[in-house]
Coordinates of N, CA and C in Angstrom, one line a residue:
M20 N 0.8 -1.2 0.0 CA 0.0 0.0 0.0 C 0.9 1.2 0.0
A21 N 0.6 2.2 -0.9 CA 1.4 3.4 -0.9 C 0.8 4.4 0.1
G22 N 1.6 5.2 0.7 CA 1.2 6.1 1.7 C 0.6 7.4 1.0
M23 N 0.0 8.2 1.8 CA -0.6 9.4 1.3 C -0.8 10.4 2.5
L24 N -1.0 11.7 2.1 CA -1.3 12.8 3.0 C -2.6 13.4 2.6
T25 N -3.6 13.4 3.5 CA -4.9 14.0 3.2 C -5.2 15.0 4.3
I26 N -6.2 15.9 4.0 CA -6.7 16.9 5.0 C -8.2 16.9 5.0
H27 N -8.8 17.5 6.0 CA -10.2 17.7 6.1 C -10.4 18.9 7.0
V28 N -11.0 20.0 6.5 CA -11.2 21.2 7.3 C -12.7 21.3 7.7
L29 N -13.0 21.5 9.0 CA -14.4 21.7 9.4 C -14.5 23.0 10.1
D30 N -15.5 23.8 9.6 CA -15.8 25.1 10.2 C -16.7 24.9 11.4
T31 N -16.2 25.0 12.6 CA -17.0 24.8 13.8 C -17.9 25.9 14.1
M32 N -17.7 27.1 13.6 CA -18.6 28.2 13.8 C -19.9 28.0 13.1
H33 N -19.9 27.5 11.9 CA -21.1 27.4 11.1 C -21.6 25.9 11.1
G34 N -20.8 25.0 11.6 CA -21.1 23.6 11.7 C -21.2 22.9 10.3
C35 N -20.1 23.2 9.5 CA -20.1 22.6 8.1 C -18.7 22.4 7.7
P36 N -18.5 21.7 6.6 CA -17.1 21.6 6.0 C -16.7 23.0 5.5
A37 N -15.4 23.3 5.6 CA -14.9 24.6 5.1 C -14.6 24.5 3.6
A38 N -15.5 24.9 2.8 CA -15.3 24.9 1.4 C -14.5 26.1 0.9
D39 N -13.6 25.8 -0.1 CA -12.8 26.8 -0.8 C -11.8 27.5 0.1
M40 N -11.3 26.8 1.1 CA -10.2 27.4 1.9 C -8.9 27.0 1.2
Q41 N -8.0 28.1 1.2 CA -6.7 27.9 0.6 C -5.8 27.2 1.6
I42 N -5.0 26.3 1.1 CA -4.0 25.6 2.0 C -2.7 25.5 1.2
Q43 N -1.6 25.9 1.9 CA -0.3 25.7 1.3 C 0.4 24.5 2.0
L44 N 1.1 23.7 1.2 CA 1.9 22.6 1.8 C 3.4 22.9 1.6
W45 N 4.1 23.0 2.6 CA 5.6 23.2 2.6 C 6.4 22.0 3.1
S46 N 7.5 21.8 2.5 CA 8.5 20.9 2.9 C 9.5 21.7 3.7
L47 N 9.9 21.1 4.9 CA 10.9 21.8 5.8 C 12.1 21.0 5.9
T48 N 13.3 21.7 5.9 CA 14.5 21.1 6.2 C 15.0 21.8 7.4
L49 N 15.1 21.1 8.5 CA 15.5 21.7 9.8 C 16.9 21.2 10.1
S50 N 17.8 22.2 10.3 CA 19.2 21.9 10.6 C 19.7 22.9 11.6
G51 N 19.8 22.4 12.9 CA 20.2 23.3 13.9 C 19.3 24.5 14.1
E52 N 19.8 25.7 14.0 CA 19.0 26.9 14.1 C 18.5 27.4 12.7
H53 N 18.9 26.7 11.6 CA 18.5 27.1 10.3 C 17.3 26.2 9.8
E54 N 16.5 26.9 9.0 CA 15.3 26.2 8.4 C 15.2 26.6 7.0
Q55 N 15.0 25.6 6.1 CA 14.7 25.9 4.7 C 13.3 25.4 4.4
R56 N 12.6 26.3 3.7 CA 11.2 26.0 3.4 C 11.0 25.9 1.8
V57 N 10.3 24.9 1.4 CA 10.0 24.8 -0.1 C 8.5 24.6 -0.2
L58 N 7.9 25.5 -1.0 CA 6.5 25.4 -1.2 C 6.2 24.3 -2.2
L59 N 5.5 23.3 -1.8 CA 5.2 22.1 -2.6 C 4.0 22.3 -3.5
K60 N 2.9 22.9 -2.9 CA 1.7 23.2 -3.6 C 0.8 24.0 -2.8
T61 N -0.1 24.7 -3.6 CA -1.2 25.4 -3.0 C -2.5 24.8 -3.5
V62 N -3.4 24.5 -2.6 CA -4.7 23.9 -3.0 C -5.9 24.6 -2.3
H63 N -7.1 24.2 -2.8 CA -8.3 24.7 -2.1 C -9.2 23.5 -1.8
T64 N -9.9 23.6 -0.7 CA -10.8 22.6 -0.3 C -12.0 22.6 -1.2
K65 N -12.7 21.5 -1.4 CA -13.9 21.4 -2.1 C -15.1 21.5 -1.1
D66 N -16.3 21.3 -1.6 CA -17.5 21.5 -0.7 C -17.5 20.6 0.5
T67 N -16.7 19.5 0.4 CA -16.7 18.5 1.5 C -15.6 18.9 2.6
G68 N -14.9 20.0 2.3 CA -13.8 20.4 3.2 C -12.5 19.7 3.0
R69 N -12.5 18.9 2.0 CA -11.3 18.0 1.6 C -10.8 18.5 0.2
T70 N -9.6 18.1 -0.1 CA -9.1 18.4 -1.5 C -9.6 17.3 -2.4
A71 N -9.5 17.6 -3.7 CA -10.0 16.6 -4.7 C -9.1 15.4 -4.7
T72 N -7.8 15.5 -4.4 CA -6.9 14.4 -4.4 C -6.0 14.5 -3.2
P73 N -5.3 13.5 -2.8 CA -4.4 13.6 -1.7 C -3.3 14.7 -2.0
L74 N -2.9 15.3 -0.9 CA -1.8 16.3 -1.1 C -0.5 15.7 -1.5
L75 N -0.2 14.6 -1.0 CA 1.0 13.8 -1.4 C 0.6 12.3 -1.4
Q76 N 1.1 11.6 -2.4 CA 0.9 10.2 -2.4 C 2.0 9.5 -3.2
G77 N 2.2 8.2 -3.0 CA 3.2 7.5 -3.7 C 4.6 8.0 -3.5
E78 N 5.3 8.2 -4.6 CA 6.7 8.7 -4.6 C 6.8 10.1 -4.1
E79 N 5.7 10.9 -4.1 CA 5.8 12.3 -3.6 C 6.0 12.3 -2.1
L80 N 5.5 11.3 -1.4 CA 5.5 11.2 0.1 C 6.8 10.7 0.5
V81 N 7.6 11.6 1.1 CA 9.0 11.2 1.6 C 9.1 11.5 3.1
V82 N 10.0 10.8 3.7 CA 10.2 11.0 5.1 C 10.7 12.4 5.3
G83 N 10.2 13.1 6.3 CA 10.6 14.5 6.6 C 9.6 15.3 7.3
Y84 N 9.9 16.6 7.4 CA 9.1 17.5 8.1 C 8.3 18.3 7.1
Y85 N 7.1 18.7 7.5 CA 6.2 19.4 6.6 C 5.4 20.4 7.4
E86 N 4.8 21.4 6.7 CA 3.9 22.4 7.3 C 2.8 22.7 6.4
L87 N 1.6 22.6 7.0 CA 0.4 23.1 6.3 C 0.0 24.5 6.8
L88 N -0.3 25.4 5.9 CA -0.7 26.7 6.2 C -2.2 26.9 5.8
F89 N -3.1 27.0 6.7 CA -4.5 27.1 6.4 C -4.9 28.6 6.4
A90 N -5.5 29.1 5.4 CA -5.8 30.5 5.3 C -7.2 30.7 5.9
V91 N -7.2 30.7 7.2 CA -8.4 30.8 8.0 C -9.1 32.2 7.9
H92 N -8.3 33.2 8.1 CA -8.9 34.6 8.0 C -9.6 34.8 6.7
A93 N -8.9 34.5 5.6 CA -9.5 34.7 4.3 C -10.8 33.9 4.1
Y94 N -10.8 32.7 4.6 CA -12.0 31.9 4.5 C -13.2 32.5 5.2
F95 N -13.0 32.9 6.5 CA -14.1 33.5 7.2 C -14.5 34.9 6.7
I96 N -13.6 35.6 6.1 CA -14.0 36.9 5.5 C -14.9 36.6 4.2
S97 N -14.5 35.5 3.5 CA -15.3 35.1 2.3 C -16.7 34.7 2.7
R98 N -16.9 34.3 4.0 CA -18.2 33.9 4.5 C -19.0 35.1 5.0
G99 N -18.4 36.3 4.8 CA -19.2 37.5 5.2 C -19.0 37.9 6.6
L100 N -18.1 37.3 7.4 CA -17.9 37.8 8.8 C -17.1 39.1 8.9
L101 N -17.5 39.9 9.8 CA -16.7 41.1 10.1 C -15.8 40.7 11.2
L102 N -14.5 40.7 10.9 CA -13.5 40.3 11.9 C -12.5 41.5 12.2
P103 N -11.9 41.6 13.4 CA -11.0 42.7 13.7 C -9.8 42.6 12.8
N104 N -9.2 43.8 12.7 CA -7.9 43.9 11.9 C -6.8 44.4 12.9
P105 N -5.8 43.6 13.2 CA -5.6 42.3 12.6 C -6.4 41.3 13.2
P106 N -6.7 40.2 12.5 CA -7.5 39.1 13.0 C -6.8 38.3 14.1
F107 N -7.6 37.7 14.9 CA -7.0 36.8 16.0 C -6.2 35.6 15.3
L108 N -6.9 35.0 14.3 CA -6.2 33.9 13.6 C -6.2 34.3 12.1
D109 N -5.0 34.2 11.5 CA -4.9 34.5 10.1 C -4.5 33.2 9.3
L110 N -3.2 32.9 9.2 CA -2.7 31.7 8.7 C -2.4 30.7 9.8
V111 N -3.1 29.6 9.8 CA -2.9 28.6 10.9 C -1.9 27.6 10.4
P112 N -0.7 27.5 11.1 CA 0.3 26.5 10.7 C 0.1 25.2 11.5
V113 N 0.3 24.1 10.8 CA 0.3 22.8 11.4 C 1.6 22.1 10.9
R114 N 2.6 21.9 11.8 CA 3.8 21.3 11.5 C 3.8 19.8 12.0
F115 N 4.3 19.0 11.1 CA 4.3 17.5 11.5 C 5.4 16.8 10.7
G116 N 5.6 15.6 11.2 CA 6.6 14.8 10.5 C 6.0 13.5 9.9
I117 N 6.6 13.1 8.8 CA 6.2 11.9 8.2 C 7.4 10.9 8.3
A118 N 7.1 9.8 9.0 CA 8.2 8.8 9.3 C 8.0 7.5 8.5
D119 N 6.8 7.3 8.1 CA 6.5 6.0 7.4 C 5.8 6.3 6.1
V120 N 6.5 6.1 4.9 CA 5.9 6.5 3.6 C 4.8 5.5 3.2
E121 N 4.6 4.5 3.9 CA 3.6 3.5 3.6 C 2.3 3.8 4.3
A122 N 2.3 4.8 5.2 CA 1.2 5.1 6.1 C 0.3 6.2 5.5
H123 N -1.0 6.2 5.9 CA -1.9 7.3 5.6 C -1.8 8.3 6.7
Y124 N -1.4 9.5 6.4 CA -1.3 10.6 7.3 C -2.5 11.5 6.9
H125 N -3.4 11.7 7.9 CA -4.6 12.5 7.7 C -4.6 13.6 8.7
V126 N -4.8 14.8 8.3 CA -4.7 16.0 9.2 C -6.0 16.8 9.1
P127 N -6.9 16.5 10.1 CA -8.1 17.3 10.2 C -7.9 18.6 10.9
L128 N -8.5 19.6 10.5 CA -8.5 20.9 11.2 C -9.9 21.3 11.5
L129 N -10.2 21.5 12.8 CA -11.5 22.1 13.2 C -11.2 23.5 13.6
V130 N -11.9 24.5 13.0 CA -11.5 25.9 13.1 C -12.7 26.8 13.2
S131 N -12.5 27.9 14.0 CA -13.4 29.0 14.0 C -12.5 30.3 13.9
P132 N -13.0 31.5 13.9 CA -12.1 32.6 13.8 C -11.3 32.8 15.1
W133 N -11.6 32.1 16.2 CA -10.9 32.3 17.4 C -10.3 31.1 18.0
A134 N -10.4 29.9 17.4 CA -9.8 28.7 17.9 C -9.7 27.6 16.8
Y135 N -8.7 26.7 17.1 CA -8.6 25.6 16.2 C -8.0 24.4 16.9
S136 N -8.2 23.2 16.4 CA -7.6 22.0 16.9 C -7.3 21.1 15.8
T137 N -6.4 20.2 16.0 CA -6.0 19.2 15.0 C -5.5 18.0 15.6
Y138 N -5.4 16.9 14.9 CA -4.9 15.6 15.4 C -4.6 14.8 14.2
R139 N -3.9 13.7 14.4 CA -3.6 12.7 13.3 C -4.9 11.8 13.2
G140 N -5.6 12.0 12.1 CA -6.8 11.2 11.9 C -6.5 9.9 11.1
S141 N -7.5 9.3 10.7 CA -7.4 8.0 9.9 C -8.2 8.1 8.7

């Protein structure tokens, strides 16, 4: 079985999937105090709060550190909310490591304009 990376974003304020949220996926190289970041892709969630395809799969999925940046502020503004400037949450980062390229890494994000939580899902 080939491994993969998937996401699911749920809007806890409105009680629905977060459709059309922009997400950036970065690869990180951490060396002492230095960090190198490479943008792998920018995607948007569909009506289900998921992307159309896995973010990484097969040979794309390599051992290492990654970061997802969820554009939370832009999403809630697009829903017509009036939020303070600057917003409490803008880009929500989730950093994680992939150790097993044969595993399914699923990163759900439950989010409102004021709070978020995540975990390794299945």
